[in-house]
PDB file of C-alpha atoms in Angstrom:
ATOM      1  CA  UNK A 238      30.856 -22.784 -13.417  1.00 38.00           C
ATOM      2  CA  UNK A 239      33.317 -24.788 -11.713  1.00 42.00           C
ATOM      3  CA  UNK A 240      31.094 -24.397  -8.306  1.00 52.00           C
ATOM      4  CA  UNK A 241      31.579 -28.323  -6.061  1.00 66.00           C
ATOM      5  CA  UNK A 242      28.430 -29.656  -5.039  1.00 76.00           C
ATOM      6  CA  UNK A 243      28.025 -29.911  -0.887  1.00 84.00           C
ATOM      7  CA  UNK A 244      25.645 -32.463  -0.024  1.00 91.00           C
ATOM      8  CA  UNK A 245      23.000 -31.054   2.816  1.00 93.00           C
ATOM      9  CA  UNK A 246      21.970 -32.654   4.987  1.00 93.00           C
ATOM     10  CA  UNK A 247      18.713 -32.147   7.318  1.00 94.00           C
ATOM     11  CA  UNK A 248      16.994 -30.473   4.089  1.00 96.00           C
ATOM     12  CA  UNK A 249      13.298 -31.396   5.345  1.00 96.00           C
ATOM     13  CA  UNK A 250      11.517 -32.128   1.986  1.00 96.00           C
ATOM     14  CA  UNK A 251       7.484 -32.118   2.896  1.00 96.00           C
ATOM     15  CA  UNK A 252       4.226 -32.371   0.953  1.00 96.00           C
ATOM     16  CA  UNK A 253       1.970 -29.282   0.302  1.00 94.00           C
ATOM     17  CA  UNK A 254      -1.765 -29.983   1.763  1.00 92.00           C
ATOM     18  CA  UNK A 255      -0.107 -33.163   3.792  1.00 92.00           C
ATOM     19  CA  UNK A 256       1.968 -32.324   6.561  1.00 84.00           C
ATOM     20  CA  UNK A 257       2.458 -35.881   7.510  1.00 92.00           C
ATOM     21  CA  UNK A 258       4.165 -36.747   3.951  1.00 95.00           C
ATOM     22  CA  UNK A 259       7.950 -35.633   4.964  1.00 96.00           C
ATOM     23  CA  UNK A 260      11.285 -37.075   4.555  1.00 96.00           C
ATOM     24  CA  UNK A 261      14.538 -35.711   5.478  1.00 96.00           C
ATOM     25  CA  UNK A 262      18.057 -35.773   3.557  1.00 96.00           C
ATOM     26  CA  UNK A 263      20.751 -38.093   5.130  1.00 96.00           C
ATOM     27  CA  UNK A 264      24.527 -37.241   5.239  1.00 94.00           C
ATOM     28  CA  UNK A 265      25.272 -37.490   1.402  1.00 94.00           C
ATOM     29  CA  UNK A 266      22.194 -35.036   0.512  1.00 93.00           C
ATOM     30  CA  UNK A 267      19.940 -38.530  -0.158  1.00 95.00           C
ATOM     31  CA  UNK A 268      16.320 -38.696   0.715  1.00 95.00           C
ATOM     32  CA  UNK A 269      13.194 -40.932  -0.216  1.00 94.00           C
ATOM     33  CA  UNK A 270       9.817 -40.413   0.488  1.00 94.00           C
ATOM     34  CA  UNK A 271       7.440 -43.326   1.196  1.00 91.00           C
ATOM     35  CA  UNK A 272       4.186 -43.706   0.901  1.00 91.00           C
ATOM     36  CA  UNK A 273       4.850 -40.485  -1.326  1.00 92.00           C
ATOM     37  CA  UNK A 274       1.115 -39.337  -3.594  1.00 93.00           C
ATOM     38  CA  UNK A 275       0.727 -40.779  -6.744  1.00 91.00           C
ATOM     39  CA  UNK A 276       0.122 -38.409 -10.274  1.00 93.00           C
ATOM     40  CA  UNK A 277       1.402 -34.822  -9.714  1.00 95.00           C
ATOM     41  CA  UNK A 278       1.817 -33.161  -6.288  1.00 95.00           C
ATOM     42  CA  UNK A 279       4.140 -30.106  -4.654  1.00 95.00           C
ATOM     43  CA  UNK A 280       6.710 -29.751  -2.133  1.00 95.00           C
ATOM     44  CA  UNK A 281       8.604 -27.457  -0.029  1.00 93.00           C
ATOM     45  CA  UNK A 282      12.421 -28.729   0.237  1.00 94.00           C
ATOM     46  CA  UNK A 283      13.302 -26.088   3.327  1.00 93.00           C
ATOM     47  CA  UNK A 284      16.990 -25.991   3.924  1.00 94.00           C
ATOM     48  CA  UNK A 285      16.965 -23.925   7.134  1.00 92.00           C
ATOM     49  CA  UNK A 286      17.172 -26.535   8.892  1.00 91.00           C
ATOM     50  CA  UNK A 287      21.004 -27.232   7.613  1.00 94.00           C
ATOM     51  CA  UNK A 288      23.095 -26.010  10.526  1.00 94.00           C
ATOM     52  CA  UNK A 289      26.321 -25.923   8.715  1.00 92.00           C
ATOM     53  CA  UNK A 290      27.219 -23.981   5.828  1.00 91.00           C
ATOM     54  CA  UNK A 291      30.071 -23.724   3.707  1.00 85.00           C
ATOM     55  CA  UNK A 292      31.101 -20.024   2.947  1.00 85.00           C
ATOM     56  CA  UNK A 293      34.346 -20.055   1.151  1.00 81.00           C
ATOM     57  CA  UNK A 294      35.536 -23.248   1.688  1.00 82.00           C
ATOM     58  CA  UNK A 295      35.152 -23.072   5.013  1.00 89.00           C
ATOM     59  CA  UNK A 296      32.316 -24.844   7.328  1.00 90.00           C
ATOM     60  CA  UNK A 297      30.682 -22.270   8.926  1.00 93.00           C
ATOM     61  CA  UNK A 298      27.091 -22.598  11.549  1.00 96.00           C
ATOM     62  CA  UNK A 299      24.205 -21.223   9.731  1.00 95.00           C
ATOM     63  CA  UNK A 300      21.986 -18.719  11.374  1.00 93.00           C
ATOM     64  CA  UNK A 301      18.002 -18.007   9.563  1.00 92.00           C
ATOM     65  CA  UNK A 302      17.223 -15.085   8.782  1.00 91.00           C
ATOM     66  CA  UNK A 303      20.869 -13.286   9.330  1.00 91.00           C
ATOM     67  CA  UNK A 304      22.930 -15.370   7.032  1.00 90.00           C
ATOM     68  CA  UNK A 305      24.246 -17.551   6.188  1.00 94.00           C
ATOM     69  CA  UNK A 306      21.386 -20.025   5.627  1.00 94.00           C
ATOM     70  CA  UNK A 307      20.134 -22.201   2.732  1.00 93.00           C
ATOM     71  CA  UNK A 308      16.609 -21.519   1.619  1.00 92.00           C
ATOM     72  CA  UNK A 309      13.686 -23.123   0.351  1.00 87.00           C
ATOM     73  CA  UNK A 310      12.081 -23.859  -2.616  1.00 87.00           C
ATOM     74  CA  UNK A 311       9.036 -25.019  -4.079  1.00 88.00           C
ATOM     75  CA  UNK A 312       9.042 -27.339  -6.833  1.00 90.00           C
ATOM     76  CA  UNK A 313       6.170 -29.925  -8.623  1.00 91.00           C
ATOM     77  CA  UNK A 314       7.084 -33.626  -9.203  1.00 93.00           C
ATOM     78  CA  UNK A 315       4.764 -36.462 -10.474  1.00 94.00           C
ATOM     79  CA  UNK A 316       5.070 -39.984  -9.264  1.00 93.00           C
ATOM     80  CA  UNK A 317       3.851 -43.349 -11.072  1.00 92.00           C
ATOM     81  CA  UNK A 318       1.826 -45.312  -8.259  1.00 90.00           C
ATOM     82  CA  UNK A 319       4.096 -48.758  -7.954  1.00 88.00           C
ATOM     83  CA  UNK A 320       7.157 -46.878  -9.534  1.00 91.00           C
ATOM     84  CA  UNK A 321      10.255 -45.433  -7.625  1.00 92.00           C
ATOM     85  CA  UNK A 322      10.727 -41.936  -9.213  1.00 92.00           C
ATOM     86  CA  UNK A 323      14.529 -40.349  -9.596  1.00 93.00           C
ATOM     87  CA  UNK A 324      13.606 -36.378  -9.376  1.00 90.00           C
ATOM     88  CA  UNK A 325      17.249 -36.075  -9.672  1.00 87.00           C
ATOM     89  CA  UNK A 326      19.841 -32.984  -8.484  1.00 88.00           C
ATOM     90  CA  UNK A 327      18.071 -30.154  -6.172  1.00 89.00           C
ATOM     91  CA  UNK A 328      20.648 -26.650  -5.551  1.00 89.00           C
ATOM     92  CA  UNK A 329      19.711 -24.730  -2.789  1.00 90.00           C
ATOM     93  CA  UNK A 330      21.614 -21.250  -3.460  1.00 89.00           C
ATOM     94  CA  UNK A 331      23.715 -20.123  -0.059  1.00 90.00           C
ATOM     95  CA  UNK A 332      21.796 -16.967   1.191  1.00 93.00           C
ATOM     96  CA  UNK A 333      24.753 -14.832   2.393  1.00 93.00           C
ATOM     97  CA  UNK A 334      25.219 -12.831   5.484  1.00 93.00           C
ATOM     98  CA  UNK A 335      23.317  -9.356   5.481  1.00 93.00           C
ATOM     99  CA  UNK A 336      20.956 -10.157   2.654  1.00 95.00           C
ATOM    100  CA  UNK A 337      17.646  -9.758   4.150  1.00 96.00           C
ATOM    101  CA  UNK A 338      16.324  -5.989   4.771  1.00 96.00           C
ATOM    102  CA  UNK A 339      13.514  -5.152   6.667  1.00 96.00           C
ATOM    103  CA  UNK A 340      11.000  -3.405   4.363  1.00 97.00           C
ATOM    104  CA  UNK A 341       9.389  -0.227   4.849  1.00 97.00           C
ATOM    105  CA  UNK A 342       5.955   0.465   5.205  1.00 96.00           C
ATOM    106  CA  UNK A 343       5.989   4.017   4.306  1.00 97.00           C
ATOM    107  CA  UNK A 344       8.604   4.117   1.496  1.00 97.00           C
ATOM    108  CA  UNK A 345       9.895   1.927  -1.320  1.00 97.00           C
ATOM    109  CA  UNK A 346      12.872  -0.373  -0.165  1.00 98.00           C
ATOM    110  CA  UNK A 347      16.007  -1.020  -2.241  1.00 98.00           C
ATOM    111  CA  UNK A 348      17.493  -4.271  -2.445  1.00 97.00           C
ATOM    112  CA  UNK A 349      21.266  -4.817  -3.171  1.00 96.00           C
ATOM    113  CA  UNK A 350      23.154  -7.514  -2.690  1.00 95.00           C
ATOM    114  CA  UNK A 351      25.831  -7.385   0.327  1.00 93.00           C
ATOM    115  CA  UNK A 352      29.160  -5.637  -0.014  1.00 92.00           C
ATOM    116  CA  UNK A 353      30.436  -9.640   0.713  1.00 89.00           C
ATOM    117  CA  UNK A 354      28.789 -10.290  -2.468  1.00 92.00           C
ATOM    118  CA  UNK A 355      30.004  -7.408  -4.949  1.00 93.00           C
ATOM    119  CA  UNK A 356      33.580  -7.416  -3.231  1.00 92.00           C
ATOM    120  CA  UNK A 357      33.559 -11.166  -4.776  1.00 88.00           C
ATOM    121  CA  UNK A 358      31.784 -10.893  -8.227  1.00 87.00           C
ATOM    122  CA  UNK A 359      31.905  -6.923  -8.691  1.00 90.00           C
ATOM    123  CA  UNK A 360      30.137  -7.699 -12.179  1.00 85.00           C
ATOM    124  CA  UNK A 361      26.848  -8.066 -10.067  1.00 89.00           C
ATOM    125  CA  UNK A 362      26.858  -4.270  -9.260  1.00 92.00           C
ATOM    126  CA  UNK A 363      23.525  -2.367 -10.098  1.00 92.00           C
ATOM    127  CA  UNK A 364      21.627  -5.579  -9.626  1.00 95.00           C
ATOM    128  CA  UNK A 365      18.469  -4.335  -7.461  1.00 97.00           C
ATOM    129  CA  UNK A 366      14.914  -4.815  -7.005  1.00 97.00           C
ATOM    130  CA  UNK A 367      12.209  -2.277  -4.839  1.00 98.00           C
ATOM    131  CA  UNK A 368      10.090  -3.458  -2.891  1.00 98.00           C
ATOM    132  CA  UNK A 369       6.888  -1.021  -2.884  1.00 97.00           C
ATOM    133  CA  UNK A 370       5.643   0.368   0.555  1.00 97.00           C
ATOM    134  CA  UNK A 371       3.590  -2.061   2.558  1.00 96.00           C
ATOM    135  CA  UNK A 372       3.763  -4.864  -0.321  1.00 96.00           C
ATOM    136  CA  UNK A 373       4.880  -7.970   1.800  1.00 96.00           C
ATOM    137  CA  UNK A 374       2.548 -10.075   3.693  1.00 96.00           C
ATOM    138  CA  UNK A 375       2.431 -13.820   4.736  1.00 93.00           C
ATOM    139  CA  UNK A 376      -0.187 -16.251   4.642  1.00 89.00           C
ATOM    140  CA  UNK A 377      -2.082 -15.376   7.727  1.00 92.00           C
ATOM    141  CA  UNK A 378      -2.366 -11.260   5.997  1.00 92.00           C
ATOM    142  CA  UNK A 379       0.543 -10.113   8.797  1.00 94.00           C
ATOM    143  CA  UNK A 380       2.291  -7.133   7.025  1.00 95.00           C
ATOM    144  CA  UNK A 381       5.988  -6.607   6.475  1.00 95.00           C
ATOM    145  CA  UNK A 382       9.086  -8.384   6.720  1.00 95.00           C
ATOM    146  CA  UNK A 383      12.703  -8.694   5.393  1.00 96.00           C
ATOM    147  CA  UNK A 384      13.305  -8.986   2.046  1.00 97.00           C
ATOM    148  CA  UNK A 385      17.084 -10.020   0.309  1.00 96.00           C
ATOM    149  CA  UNK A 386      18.543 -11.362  -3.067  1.00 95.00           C
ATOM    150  CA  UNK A 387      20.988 -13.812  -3.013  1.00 92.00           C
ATOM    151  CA  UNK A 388      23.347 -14.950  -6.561  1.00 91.00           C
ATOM    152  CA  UNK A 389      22.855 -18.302  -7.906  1.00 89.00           C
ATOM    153  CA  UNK A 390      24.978 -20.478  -9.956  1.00 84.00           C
ATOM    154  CA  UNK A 391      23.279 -20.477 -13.548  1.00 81.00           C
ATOM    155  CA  UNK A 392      24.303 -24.099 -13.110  1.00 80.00           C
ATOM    156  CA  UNK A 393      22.876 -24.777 -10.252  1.00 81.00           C
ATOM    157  CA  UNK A 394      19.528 -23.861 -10.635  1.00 80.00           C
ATOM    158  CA  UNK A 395      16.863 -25.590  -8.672  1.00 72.00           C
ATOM    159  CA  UNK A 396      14.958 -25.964 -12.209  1.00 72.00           C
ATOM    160  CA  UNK A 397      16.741 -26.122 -15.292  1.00 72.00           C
ATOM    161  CA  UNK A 398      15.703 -23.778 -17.541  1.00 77.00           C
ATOM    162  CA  UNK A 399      14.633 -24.051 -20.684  1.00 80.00           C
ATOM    163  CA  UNK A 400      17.109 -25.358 -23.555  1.00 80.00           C
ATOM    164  CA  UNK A 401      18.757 -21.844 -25.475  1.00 76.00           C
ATOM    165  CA  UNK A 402      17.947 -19.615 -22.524  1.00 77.00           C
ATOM    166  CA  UNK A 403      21.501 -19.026 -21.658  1.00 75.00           C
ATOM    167  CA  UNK A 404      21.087 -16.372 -18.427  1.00 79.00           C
ATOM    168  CA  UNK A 405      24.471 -15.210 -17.416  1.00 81.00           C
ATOM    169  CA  UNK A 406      22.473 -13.378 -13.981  1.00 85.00           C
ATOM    170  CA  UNK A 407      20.349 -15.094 -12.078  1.00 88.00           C
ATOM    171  CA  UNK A 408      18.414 -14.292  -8.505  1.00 91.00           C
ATOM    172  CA  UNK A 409      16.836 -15.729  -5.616  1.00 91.00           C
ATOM    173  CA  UNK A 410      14.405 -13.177  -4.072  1.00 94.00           C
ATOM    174  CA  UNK A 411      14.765 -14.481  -0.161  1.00 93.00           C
ATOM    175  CA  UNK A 412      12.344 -13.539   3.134  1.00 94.00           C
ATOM    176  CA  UNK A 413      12.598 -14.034   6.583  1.00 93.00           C
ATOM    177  CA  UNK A 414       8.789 -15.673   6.030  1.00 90.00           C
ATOM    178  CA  UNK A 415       6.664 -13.757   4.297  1.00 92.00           C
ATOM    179  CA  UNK A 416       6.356 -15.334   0.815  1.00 87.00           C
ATOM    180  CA  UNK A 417       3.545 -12.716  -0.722  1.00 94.00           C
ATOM    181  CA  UNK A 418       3.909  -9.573  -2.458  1.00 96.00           C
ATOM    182  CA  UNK A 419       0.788  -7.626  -3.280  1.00 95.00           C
ATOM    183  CA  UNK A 420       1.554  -5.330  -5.940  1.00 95.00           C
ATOM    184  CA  UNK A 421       4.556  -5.752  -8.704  1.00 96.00           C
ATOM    185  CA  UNK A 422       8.216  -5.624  -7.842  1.00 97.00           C
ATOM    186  CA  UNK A 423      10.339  -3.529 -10.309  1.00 97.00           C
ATOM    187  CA  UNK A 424      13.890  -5.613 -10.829  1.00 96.00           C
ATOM    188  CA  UNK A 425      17.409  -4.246 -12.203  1.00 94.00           C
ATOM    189  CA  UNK A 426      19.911  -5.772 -13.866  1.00 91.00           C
ATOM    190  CA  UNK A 427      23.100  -5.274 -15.565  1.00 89.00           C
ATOM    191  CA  UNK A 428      23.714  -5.558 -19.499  1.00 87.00           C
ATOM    192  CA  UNK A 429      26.218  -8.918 -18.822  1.00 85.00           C
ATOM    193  CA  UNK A 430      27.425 -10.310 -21.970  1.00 85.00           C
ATOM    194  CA  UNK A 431      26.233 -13.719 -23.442  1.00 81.00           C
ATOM    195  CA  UNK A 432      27.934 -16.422 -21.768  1.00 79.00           C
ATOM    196  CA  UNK A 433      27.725 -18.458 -24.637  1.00 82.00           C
ATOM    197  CA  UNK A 434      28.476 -15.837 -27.579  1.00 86.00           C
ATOM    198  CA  UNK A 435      29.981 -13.100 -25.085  1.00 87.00           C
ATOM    199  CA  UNK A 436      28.248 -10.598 -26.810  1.00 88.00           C
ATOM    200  CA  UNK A 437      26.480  -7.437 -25.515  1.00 88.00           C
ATOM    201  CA  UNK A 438      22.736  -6.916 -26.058  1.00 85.00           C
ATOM    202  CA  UNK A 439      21.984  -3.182 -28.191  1.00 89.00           C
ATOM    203  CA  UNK A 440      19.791  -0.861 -26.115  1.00 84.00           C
ATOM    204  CA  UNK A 441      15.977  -1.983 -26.656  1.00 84.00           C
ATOM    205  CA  UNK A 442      16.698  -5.765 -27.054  1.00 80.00           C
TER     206      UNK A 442
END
């Protein structure tokens, strides 16, 4: 709540399976795409490419994979050929400084978030997930990586989420490339109260 939108630009939006489908955001955060596909298709919006950042009001030069950067996500949209199509707001959460951690191959990794992050919202402590030994590859089967979680606005979301599903914690999981994990990754969070009805969820709800 209360978070001011920053409009990004150089956010390279492109099209999965058609690397010569791209656009790029202008100075207000704007961006069409033409010839775009027609019916339902995916993209990557990649925000690494924003050099400035805004940490705490102030503009400060990104830096990928040590923080801070903006990330990228994957989303679907679906066009009507001969119709322009409004896919409306897209938040890309601020990945902080000192989120990523290189991963083990031997030993299960723990993932917190920075002590920048818990000396601001010190409800966020316990939040963790671990990474299993030699779990993260990228496309090409090259093992390891960093791995980092990063806080994002529960309205800000780069999806919205279903209507009643009122999260008062939400996470991006963040690499420095990778983007596979080949066997589960156990997450922890905090019992945060409702934000809606404030209350606390029993034990086994």
């Amino acid at each position: 709540g209360g978070t001011v939108n920053t409009p990004l630009q150089g956010v390279r939006i492109s099209v999965d399976g058609a690397p010569t489908l791209y656009t790029t955001t202008d100075q207000d955060g704007n961006f069409t795409m033409d010839p775009a596909p027609a019916g339902p298709f995916f993209v990557q919006i990649n925000g690494h490419d924003v050099t400035t950042a805004m940490v705490d009001g102030v503009a400060t030069p990104t830096n990928f994979p040590g923080g801070p950067y903006y990330p990228f996500v994957g989303k679907k949209w679906t066009t009507t050929p001969g119709q322009e199509t409004n896919v409306g707001d897209i938040y890309l959460p601020l990945v902080p400084v000192g989120a990523l951690q290189e991963t083990s191959q031997t030993d299960a990794t723990v993932i917190t978030f920075p002590p920048s992050v818990l000396n601001a919202y010190p409800d966020l402590e316990g939040v963790q997930i671990t990474v299993p030994p030699d779990t993260v590859y990228s496309n090409n089967n090259q093992r390891g990586g960093m791995v980092g979680i990063a806080p994002v606005s529960p309205d800000r979301l780069p999806t919205p989420l279903p209507p009643g599903l009122n999260l008062p914690l939400v996470i991006t999981v963040q690499t420095s490339g990778p983007n596979n994990f080949d066997k589960p990754v156990p997450a922890c969070f905090p019992n945060l109260p409702d934000p809606v009805t404030h209350e606390l969820l029993p034990p086994g709800a």
